[in-house]
Amino acid sequence: MGPVSRERQAGEDTGRPAPDRGAPESPVAGSDFLQLDAGDAPAGGKADWLAERLRQAIADGRLTVGGRLPPTRVLAAELGLSRGVVTESYRRLAEEGQLEGRRRGGTVVVAAPVPPPAAPRGAAPEQGRDAPGPRALFAGEPDPETFDALRAAPARIDLTPGRPDLSAFPRAAWLQAERAVLAELSAQDLGYGDPRGAPRLRRAVADWLARGRGIRVEPEGVLIVAGTAQALTLLHPVLREEGVTSVAVEDPGSLGTRQHLRNGGLETPPVPVDGEGLRVDALRATGAPAVLVTPAHQFPTGVVTSGGRRRELLRWAADGGLVLEDDYDAEHRYDRPPVPALGARLPDRLCYLGSVSKLLAPALRIGWMVPPPRHRRALAEAKRFSDLGNAVLPQLVLARLMESGRLERHLRLLRGRHTRRRDAVIGAVAEHLPGAVVHGAAAGLHLTVTYAADVTDTALCAAALARGVKCQPLSWHRQVPGRPGLVLGYAADPPGPLVEGVAAIGAALRELA
């Protein structure tokens, strides 16, 4: 149902009379809305004129995503135009994915062109060039600011990976735990804490890892950090001090992780991933003394590292290599039994990284690392001089949730919800992207979809964003060229919008192909 027909259902009681259908259009009528002056409209091209003015207002931010447009009858009366002109203008932008008609919400802006990247300081603006749209975001090699631009890009449906279901955050359980913590907290407990983390949370994490990941570690071996990103930042100088100048990474593998390592002055030679996980023979060929892996649910392919590859990787580590294990999405499994963390097998040659960003919320900025004993002191000192330790109160609240079993109950709730959402996306891919192959469905919060069409995945993502749907191209996460694909997150939205988003991607692919 288009925007105008929905307005008819909702009603347009504005207190102003609608123009008579046969009334002549006034060439001098104007509107406070966007300071539109119908006198500027060319004869015979009024719908084109109004549609272009609306596009410009969406592009430059005068019409923001979520903002309502006037009902067609109201705007037509103010401008002295026929209602059909306004209706046609709204219809065009709705087809372009920038407007959407909602039953009681009127006509709403749902997507806007991606703003161009900021010009370097001192650079003169280029003359005669239009502001680039979604295509510009996916052009060229992505840098750290590209993620920021994509995150800020407005869209009606967001399928980017790494987004947990923030609406499921257990607010009541968190508040209850926080009240209990505050009730028993002494005044001294509100002072500076141990930079390695609150002892209570380190004990709770040690128990959590023993129960759920098979890692046996004393609380003294756990370091609380502000997520995996900070863990990598703390590792940079420690690794360089040990003579490590390169950390091999999976390919395809997380672009964000690769950027973090490079920001620390470390090279990131690629190691191919196949159906069993990282190829250890190729790892040996790189000569890198360290490797970062996601063995529980490889990002982005979703491969679970096989038993044989695990043994090969542990033999490589026993020969002097260092394994950085990012336990990405390990808790979120649906159709397979749990697999223990690598850190359970060779603690002296492995640094384990985990967090609650995908289980609870990234905003908490709470994670942990279990480094080899020889690195504990250096990493604790790095944490001390970085920020004196994480905020203590959230640590104690999380510890109470872990101790009480509430966090495990929350995880069980999420598994059921995520299973339904994953199944909806798989069904939508089968319907709207025939011939595409889904990877990594047994666990995690995203799916990787590869397709055979002769269309680059960056072009497809740009076309999808133009239709109001955000996703990431698989090529962003490759260092070595490979088959085009998309990485689709499904945790943050209910099945309806997920299916709609995949349908829009399918329509974009058919149009490009």
Coordinates of C-alpha atoms in Angstrom, one line a residue:
M1 CA 0.0 0.0 0.0
G2 CA 1.5 3.4 -1.0
P3 CA 2.0 6.4 1.2
V4 CA -1.1 8.2 -0.1
S5 CA -3.6 5.4 0.3
R6 CA -2.4 4.9 3.9
E7 CA -2.9 8.5 4.6
R8 CA -6.5 8.1 3.4
Q9 CA -7.0 5.3 6.0
A10 CA -5.4 7.4 8.8
G11 CA -7.4 10.5 7.9
E12 CA -6.1 14.0 7.3
D13 CA -7.9 16.2 9.7
T14 CA -6.0 19.4 9.4
G15 CA -8.7 21.9 9.7
R16 CA -8.0 23.2 6.2
P17 CA -10.3 22.7 3.3
A18 CA -9.0 20.6 0.4
P19 CA -8.6 22.4 -2.9
D20 CA -11.4 21.9 -5.3
R21 CA -10.4 19.3 -7.9
G22 CA -11.2 21.6 -10.7
A23 CA -9.7 24.7 -9.1
P24 CA -6.8 26.3 -11.1
E25 CA -3.3 26.0 -9.6
S26 CA -2.0 29.2 -8.2
P27 CA 1.5 30.1 -9.6
V28 CA 2.3 32.1 -6.5
A29 CA 1.3 29.8 -3.7
G30 CA 3.9 28.8 -1.1
S31 CA 4.3 26.7 2.0
D32 CA 6.2 27.0 5.3
F33 CA 7.2 23.4 4.8
L34 CA 10.7 23.5 3.4
Q35 CA 9.9 27.1 2.2
L36 CA 8.5 25.6 -1.0
D37 CA 7.3 28.1 -3.6
A38 CA 5.1 26.6 -6.3
G39 CA 6.0 29.6 -8.5
D40 CA 9.4 28.0 -9.1
A41 CA 7.8 24.8 -10.6
P42 CA 8.0 24.6 -14.4
A43 CA 4.8 24.2 -16.3
G44 CA 4.2 20.6 -17.1
G45 CA 6.9 19.4 -14.6
K46 CA 5.5 20.1 -11.2
A47 CA 5.8 16.5 -9.9
D48 CA 9.4 16.4 -11.0
W49 CA 10.1 19.7 -9.3
L50 CA 8.5 18.7 -6.0
A51 CA 10.2 15.3 -6.0
E52 CA 13.6 16.9 -6.5
R53 CA 13.0 19.4 -3.7
L54 CA 12.2 16.6 -1.4
R55 CA 15.2 14.6 -2.4
Q56 CA 17.5 17.6 -1.7
A57 CA 15.9 18.1 1.7
I58 CA 16.5 14.5 2.6
A59 CA 20.0 14.6 1.4
D60 CA 21.0 17.8 3.2
G61 CA 19.3 16.8 6.5
R62 CA 16.4 19.2 6.5
L63 CA 14.2 16.1 6.3
T64 CA 15.6 13.6 8.8
V65 CA 15.0 9.9 8.9
G66 CA 11.8 9.3 10.9
G67 CA 10.4 12.7 10.1
R68 CA 6.8 12.9 8.8
L69 CA 5.8 14.7 5.6
P70 CA 2.6 16.7 5.5
P71 CA -0.4 14.8 4.2
T72 CA -0.8 15.1 0.5
R73 CA -4.1 17.1 0.8
V74 CA -2.5 19.6 3.2
L75 CA 0.6 20.2 1.1
A76 CA -1.4 20.5 -2.1
A77 CA -3.6 23.1 -0.5
E78 CA -0.7 25.1 0.8
L79 CA 1.1 25.1 -2.5
G80 CA -2.0 25.6 -4.7
L81 CA -1.2 22.4 -6.6
S82 CA -3.4 19.5 -7.4
R83 CA -3.3 16.7 -5.0
G84 CA -2.2 14.3 -7.8
V85 CA 1.1 16.2 -8.2
V86 CA 2.0 15.8 -4.5
T87 CA 0.8 12.2 -4.6
E88 CA 3.0 11.4 -7.6
S89 CA 6.1 13.1 -5.9
Y90 CA 5.6 11.0 -2.8
R91 CA 5.1 7.9 -4.8
R92 CA 8.4 8.4 -6.7
L93 CA 10.4 8.7 -3.5
A94 CA 8.7 5.8 -2.0
E95 CA 9.7 3.6 -4.9
E96 CA 13.3 4.9 -4.4
G97 CA 13.2 3.6 -0.8
Q98 CA 13.4 7.1 0.8
L99 CA 9.7 7.4 1.9
E100 CA 7.3 4.9 3.4
G101 CA 3.6 5.2 4.0
R102 CA 2.5 4.0 7.5
R103 CA -1.1 3.5 8.5
R104 CA -1.3 5.9 11.4
G105 CA 2.1 7.5 11.0
G106 CA 1.5 9.2 7.7
T107 CA 4.3 9.3 5.2
V108 CA 7.7 9.0 6.8
V109 CA 11.3 9.4 5.7
V110 CA 13.0 6.0 6.0
A111 CA 16.3 6.4 4.2
A112 CA 18.7 9.1 3.1
P113 CA 21.8 9.3 0.8
V114 CA 25.0 8.6 2.6
P115 CA 26.9 11.8 3.3
P116 CA 30.2 12.2 1.4
P117 CA 33.4 11.7 3.4
A118 CA 34.9 14.8 4.9
A119 CA 37.5 16.5 2.7
P120 CA 41.1 16.7 4.2
R121 CA 41.8 19.9 6.1
G122 CA 42.9 22.7 3.8
A123 CA 41.6 20.9 0.7
A124 CA 39.5 23.1 -1.7
P125 CA 36.0 21.8 -2.4
E126 CA 35.6 20.3 -5.8
Q127 CA 33.4 22.3 -8.1
G128 CA 30.5 21.0 -10.1
R129 CA 30.1 17.6 -8.4
D130 CA 27.0 16.3 -6.8
A131 CA 27.1 14.9 -3.3
P132 CA 27.8 11.1 -3.7
G133 CA 25.1 8.7 -2.5
P134 CA 25.3 5.1 -1.2
R135 CA 27.7 4.2 -4.1
A136 CA 30.4 6.4 -2.6
L137 CA 30.4 4.5 0.7
F138 CA 31.2 1.2 -0.9
A139 CA 33.8 2.6 -3.4
G140 CA 37.5 2.0 -2.8
E141 CA 39.2 0.3 0.1
P142 CA 37.3 0.7 3.4
D143 CA 39.0 2.4 6.3
P144 CA 38.0 2.8 9.9
E145 CA 35.9 5.8 9.1
T146 CA 33.9 3.7 6.6
F147 CA 32.4 1.7 9.5
D148 CA 31.4 5.0 11.2
A149 CA 29.8 6.3 8.0
L150 CA 27.9 3.0 7.4
R151 CA 26.7 3.0 11.1
A152 CA 25.5 6.6 10.7
A153 CA 23.8 6.0 7.3
P154 CA 20.1 6.1 7.8
A155 CA 18.1 3.1 6.7
R156 CA 14.8 1.5 7.4
I157 CA 16.3 -2.0 7.9
D158 CA 19.8 -2.7 9.2
L159 CA 21.3 -6.1 8.5
T160 CA 24.9 -5.2 9.3
P161 CA 26.6 -7.9 11.3
G162 CA 27.7 -7.5 14.9
R163 CA 24.4 -5.9 16.1
P164 CA 22.9 -7.8 19.0
D165 CA 19.2 -7.6 20.0
L166 CA 19.5 -4.5 22.3
S167 CA 15.8 -4.6 22.9
A168 CA 16.3 -7.9 24.8
F169 CA 18.7 -6.3 27.3
P170 CA 17.5 -7.7 30.7
R171 CA 16.7 -4.4 32.3
A172 CA 14.7 -5.7 35.2
A173 CA 17.4 -8.3 36.1
W174 CA 20.1 -5.7 35.7
L175 CA 18.3 -3.2 37.9
Q176 CA 17.6 -5.9 40.5
A177 CA 21.3 -6.9 40.6
E178 CA 22.4 -3.3 40.7
R179 CA 20.2 -2.6 43.7
A180 CA 21.5 -5.6 45.5
V181 CA 25.1 -4.6 44.8
L182 CA 24.5 -1.1 46.0
A183 CA 22.9 -2.3 49.1
E184 CA 25.9 -4.3 50.1
L185 CA 28.6 -2.0 48.8
S186 CA 30.8 -0.2 51.3
A187 CA 32.0 3.4 50.9
Q188 CA 35.5 2.1 50.3
D189 CA 34.3 0.0 47.4
L190 CA 33.4 3.1 45.5
G191 CA 37.1 4.1 45.3
Y192 CA 39.6 3.1 42.7
G193 CA 39.6 -0.6 42.0
D194 CA 42.1 -3.2 41.0
P195 CA 43.2 -2.2 37.4
R196 CA 43.0 -5.9 36.5
G197 CA 39.3 -5.9 37.3
A198 CA 37.1 -6.4 40.3
P199 CA 38.1 -9.6 42.1
R200 CA 34.4 -10.7 42.3
L201 CA 34.0 -10.4 38.5
R202 CA 37.3 -12.2 37.8
R203 CA 36.1 -15.1 40.0
A204 CA 32.7 -15.1 38.2
V205 CA 34.4 -15.0 34.8
A206 CA 36.7 -17.9 35.7
D207 CA 33.7 -20.0 36.8
W208 CA 31.8 -19.0 33.6
L209 CA 34.7 -20.0 31.4
A210 CA 35.1 -23.3 33.2
R211 CA 31.4 -24.2 32.9
G212 CA 30.8 -22.9 29.4
R213 CA 34.1 -23.0 27.5
G214 CA 36.2 -25.7 29.2
I215 CA 38.9 -23.2 30.3
R216 CA 40.3 -23.8 33.8
V217 CA 41.9 -20.7 35.0
E218 CA 42.4 -19.1 38.4
P219 CA 40.8 -15.6 38.9
E220 CA 44.4 -14.1 39.0
G221 CA 44.8 -15.2 35.4
V222 CA 41.7 -13.2 34.2
L223 CA 42.1 -9.5 33.1
I224 CA 39.0 -7.5 32.7
V225 CA 39.1 -5.1 29.7
A226 CA 36.7 -2.9 27.8
G227 CA 36.0 -5.4 25.1
T228 CA 38.1 -7.3 22.5
A229 CA 39.1 -4.0 20.9
Q230 CA 40.9 -2.9 24.0
A231 CA 42.4 -6.3 24.5
L232 CA 44.1 -6.1 21.1
T233 CA 45.3 -2.5 21.8
L234 CA 46.9 -3.7 25.1
L235 CA 48.5 -6.6 23.3
H236 CA 50.2 -4.4 20.6
P237 CA 53.2 -3.2 22.7
V238 CA 53.5 -6.5 24.5
L239 CA 53.8 -8.4 21.3
R240 CA 56.3 -5.9 19.8
E241 CA 58.4 -6.1 22.9
E242 CA 58.6 -9.8 22.3
G243 CA 59.7 -9.3 18.8
V244 CA 56.4 -10.0 17.1
T245 CA 55.9 -7.7 14.1
S246 CA 53.1 -9.6 12.3
V247 CA 50.0 -11.4 13.3
A248 CA 48.5 -13.7 10.7
V249 CA 44.7 -13.5 10.3
E250 CA 42.0 -15.6 8.7
D251 CA 40.9 -14.8 5.1
P252 CA 38.2 -14.0 4.8
G253 CA 38.3 -12.5 8.3
S254 CA 37.1 -9.5 10.3
L255 CA 38.1 -6.2 8.7
G256 CA 37.7 -4.4 12.0
T257 CA 40.1 -6.8 13.7
R258 CA 42.6 -6.4 10.9
Q259 CA 42.4 -2.6 11.2
H260 CA 43.1 -2.8 15.0
L261 CA 46.2 -4.9 14.5
R262 CA 47.5 -2.6 11.8
N263 CA 46.8 0.4 13.9
G264 CA 49.2 -1.1 16.4
G265 CA 52.0 -1.4 13.8
L266 CA 51.5 -5.1 13.2
E267 CA 51.4 -6.7 9.7
T268 CA 48.4 -9.0 9.0
P269 CA 49.4 -11.7 6.4
P270 CA 46.2 -13.5 5.2
V271 CA 45.7 -17.3 5.8
P272 CA 42.9 -19.0 3.8
V273 CA 39.9 -20.6 5.6
D274 CA 38.2 -23.6 4.1
G275 CA 35.4 -25.9 5.3
E276 CA 37.5 -27.1 8.3
G277 CA 38.8 -23.7 9.4
L278 CA 42.1 -22.0 9.2
R279 CA 44.7 -23.8 7.0
V280 CA 47.6 -24.4 9.3
D281 CA 49.9 -25.4 6.4
A282 CA 49.3 -21.9 4.9
L283 CA 49.9 -20.4 8.3
R284 CA 53.3 -22.0 8.5
A285 CA 54.1 -20.7 5.1
T286 CA 53.6 -17.1 6.2
G287 CA 56.3 -17.3 8.8
A288 CA 54.2 -15.2 11.2
P289 CA 55.0 -15.9 14.9
A290 CA 51.4 -15.2 16.0
V291 CA 47.9 -15.8 14.6
L292 CA 44.4 -14.5 15.5
V293 CA 41.6 -17.0 15.0
T294 CA 37.8 -17.3 15.6
P295 CA 37.5 -21.1 15.9
A296 CA 34.1 -21.4 17.6
H297 CA 32.3 -19.5 14.8
Q298 CA 34.6 -18.1 12.2
F299 CA 33.9 -14.6 11.1
P300 CA 32.5 -14.2 8.5
T301 CA 32.1 -17.7 7.1
G302 CA 30.7 -19.4 10.2
V303 CA 33.0 -22.4 9.9
V304 CA 33.7 -24.3 13.2
T305 CA 37.3 -25.3 13.3
S306 CA 37.5 -29.1 13.0
G307 CA 39.2 -31.4 15.5
G308 CA 42.0 -32.2 13.1
R309 CA 42.7 -28.5 12.4
R310 CA 42.6 -27.7 16.1
R311 CA 45.3 -30.3 16.8
E312 CA 47.4 -29.0 13.9
L313 CA 47.1 -25.4 15.2
L314 CA 48.0 -26.5 18.7
R315 CA 51.1 -28.3 17.4
W316 CA 52.1 -25.1 15.6
A317 CA 51.7 -23.2 18.8
A318 CA 53.7 -25.8 20.7
D319 CA 56.5 -25.2 18.3
G320 CA 56.7 -21.6 19.4
G321 CA 53.7 -19.9 17.9
L322 CA 51.3 -17.7 19.8
V323 CA 47.5 -18.1 19.2
L324 CA 45.1 -15.2 19.9
E325 CA 41.7 -16.8 20.3
D326 CA 38.8 -14.5 19.7
D327 CA 35.9 -16.6 21.1
Y328 CA 33.5 -14.7 18.7
D329 CA 29.8 -15.7 19.0
A330 CA 30.7 -18.9 21.0
E331 CA 27.6 -18.7 23.2
H332 CA 25.2 -18.3 20.3
R333 CA 24.8 -21.8 18.9
Y334 CA 21.6 -23.5 17.7
D335 CA 22.0 -26.7 15.6
R336 CA 25.3 -28.0 16.9
P337 CA 26.8 -29.2 20.1
P338 CA 29.2 -26.9 22.0
V339 CA 32.9 -27.0 21.2
P340 CA 35.5 -26.2 23.9
A341 CA 37.7 -23.2 23.5
L342 CA 41.2 -23.7 22.2
G343 CA 42.4 -22.0 25.4
A344 CA 41.4 -25.2 27.3
R345 CA 44.2 -27.1 25.7
L346 CA 47.4 -25.0 25.6
P347 CA 47.2 -22.0 28.0
D348 CA 50.9 -21.2 27.8
R349 CA 50.8 -20.5 24.1
L350 CA 47.4 -19.0 23.8
C351 CA 45.7 -15.7 24.7
Y352 CA 41.9 -16.0 25.0
L353 CA 39.6 -13.0 24.4
G354 CA 35.9 -12.7 25.2
S355 CA 33.2 -10.2 26.1
V356 CA 29.5 -9.7 26.8
S357 CA 29.0 -7.2 23.9
K358 CA 26.9 -9.7 21.8
L359 CA 25.3 -11.4 24.8
L360 CA 24.2 -8.2 26.6
A361 CA 25.2 -4.9 25.0
P362 CA 28.3 -3.3 23.5
A363 CA 27.6 -0.2 25.6
L364 CA 28.7 -2.0 28.8
R365 CA 32.3 -2.2 27.4
I366 CA 33.1 -5.3 29.5
G367 CA 35.2 -8.1 28.2
W368 CA 38.1 -10.3 29.5
M369 CA 41.3 -11.9 28.4
V370 CA 43.2 -14.9 29.7
P371 CA 46.8 -14.3 28.6
P372 CA 49.7 -16.7 28.9
P373 CA 51.3 -16.4 32.3
R374 CA 54.4 -14.7 30.9
H375 CA 52.3 -11.8 29.6
R376 CA 50.1 -11.2 32.7
R377 CA 52.2 -8.6 34.4
A378 CA 52.9 -6.6 31.3
L379 CA 49.3 -6.6 30.3
A380 CA 48.1 -5.6 33.8
E381 CA 50.5 -2.7 33.7
A382 CA 49.3 -1.7 30.2
K383 CA 45.7 -1.7 31.6
R384 CA 46.7 0.3 34.6
F385 CA 48.3 3.1 32.5
S386 CA 45.5 3.0 30.0
D387 CA 42.5 3.7 32.2
L388 CA 43.2 2.5 35.8
G389 CA 40.6 -0.3 35.2
N390 CA 37.0 -0.6 34.1
A391 CA 34.2 1.1 36.0
V392 CA 33.7 -1.1 39.1
L393 CA 29.9 -0.9 39.6
P394 CA 29.0 -2.5 36.2
Q395 CA 31.6 -5.2 36.9
L396 CA 29.9 -6.1 40.2
V397 CA 26.5 -6.1 38.6
L398 CA 27.6 -8.4 35.9
A399 CA 29.3 -10.7 38.4
R400 CA 26.0 -11.0 40.3
L401 CA 24.1 -11.9 37.1
M402 CA 26.7 -14.6 36.4
E403 CA 26.6 -16.0 40.0
S404 CA 22.8 -16.1 40.1
G405 CA 22.4 -17.9 36.9
R406 CA 20.4 -15.0 35.4
L407 CA 22.9 -14.5 32.6
E408 CA 22.6 -18.2 31.5
R409 CA 18.8 -17.9 31.5
H410 CA 19.1 -14.8 29.4
L411 CA 21.3 -16.7 26.9
R412 CA 18.7 -19.5 26.6
L413 CA 16.0 -16.9 25.8
L414 CA 18.2 -15.4 23.1
R415 CA 18.9 -18.7 21.5
G416 CA 15.2 -19.4 20.9
R417 CA 14.6 -15.8 19.5
H418 CA 17.7 -15.9 17.3
T419 CA 16.8 -19.3 15.9
R420 CA 13.4 -18.0 14.6
R421 CA 15.1 -14.9 13.1
R422 CA 17.8 -16.9 11.5
D423 CA 15.2 -19.3 9.9
A424 CA 13.3 -16.3 8.6
V425 CA 16.4 -15.0 6.8
I426 CA 17.3 -18.4 5.4
G427 CA 13.7 -18.7 4.0
A428 CA 13.9 -15.2 2.6
V429 CA 17.2 -15.9 0.9
A430 CA 15.8 -19.1 -0.7
E431 CA 12.8 -17.1 -2.0
H432 CA 14.4 -13.8 -3.1
L433 CA 18.0 -14.8 -3.9
P434 CA 17.5 -18.1 -5.7
G435 CA 20.8 -19.9 -6.3
A436 CA 22.6 -18.1 -3.4
V437 CA 24.4 -20.2 -0.8
V438 CA 24.0 -19.6 2.9
H439 CA 27.1 -20.2 5.2
G440 CA 27.4 -20.4 8.9
A441 CA 23.8 -21.0 9.9
A442 CA 24.5 -23.3 12.9
A443 CA 25.6 -20.6 15.2
G444 CA 26.3 -16.9 15.6
L445 CA 24.3 -13.7 14.9
H446 CA 24.9 -13.4 11.2
L447 CA 24.8 -15.4 7.9
T448 CA 27.2 -15.1 5.0
V449 CA 25.5 -15.4 1.6
T450 CA 27.4 -16.0 -1.6
Y451 CA 25.9 -15.7 -5.1
A452 CA 26.8 -16.4 -8.6
A453 CA 25.6 -13.3 -10.4
D454 CA 28.2 -11.2 -12.2
V455 CA 27.6 -8.3 -9.8
T456 CA 30.2 -7.0 -7.3
D457 CA 29.0 -7.3 -3.7
T458 CA 30.0 -3.6 -3.1
A459 CA 27.6 -2.6 -6.0
L460 CA 24.9 -4.7 -4.5
C461 CA 25.3 -3.2 -1.0
A462 CA 25.2 0.3 -2.5
A463 CA 22.0 -0.6 -4.4
A464 CA 20.5 -2.1 -1.3
L465 CA 21.3 1.0 0.8
A466 CA 19.7 3.1 -1.8
R467 CA 16.5 1.0 -1.1
G468 CA 16.9 1.6 2.6
V469 CA 18.6 -1.6 3.6
K470 CA 22.1 -1.8 5.2
C471 CA 24.4 -4.8 4.9
Q472 CA 28.1 -5.5 4.5
P473 CA 29.9 -6.9 1.4
L474 CA 32.0 -10.0 1.9
S475 CA 34.8 -8.5 0.0
W476 CA 35.4 -6.0 2.8
H477 CA 36.6 -8.9 4.9
R478 CA 38.9 -10.3 2.3
Q479 CA 42.6 -9.6 1.6
V480 CA 42.6 -12.1 -1.3
P481 CA 39.8 -11.8 -4.0
G482 CA 37.1 -14.4 -3.9
R483 CA 33.4 -15.0 -4.6
P484 CA 31.1 -12.1 -4.0
G485 CA 28.8 -12.3 -1.1
L486 CA 27.0 -10.5 1.7
V487 CA 27.3 -10.6 5.5
L488 CA 23.8 -10.3 7.0
G489 CA 23.2 -9.8 10.7
Y490 CA 19.8 -11.1 11.9
A491 CA 19.9 -10.7 15.7
A492 CA 18.6 -7.2 16.1
D493 CA 15.2 -7.3 14.3
P494 CA 12.1 -9.5 14.2
P495 CA 11.4 -11.7 11.3
G496 CA 9.1 -9.3 9.4
P497 CA 11.7 -6.6 8.7
L498 CA 14.4 -9.2 8.1
V499 CA 12.4 -10.8 5.3
E500 CA 11.6 -7.4 3.9
G501 CA 15.3 -6.5 3.9
V502 CA 16.3 -9.6 2.0
A503 CA 13.5 -9.1 -0.5
A504 CA 14.9 -5.6 -1.2
I505 CA 18.4 -7.0 -1.7
G506 CA 17.0 -9.6 -4.1
A507 CA 15.2 -6.8 -6.0
A508 CA 18.4 -4.8 -6.2
L509 CA 20.4 -7.8 -7.4
R510 CA 17.9 -8.5 -10.2
E511 CA 18.0 -4.9 -11.3
L512 CA 21.8 -4.9 -11.4
A513 CA 22.1 -8.2 -13.1

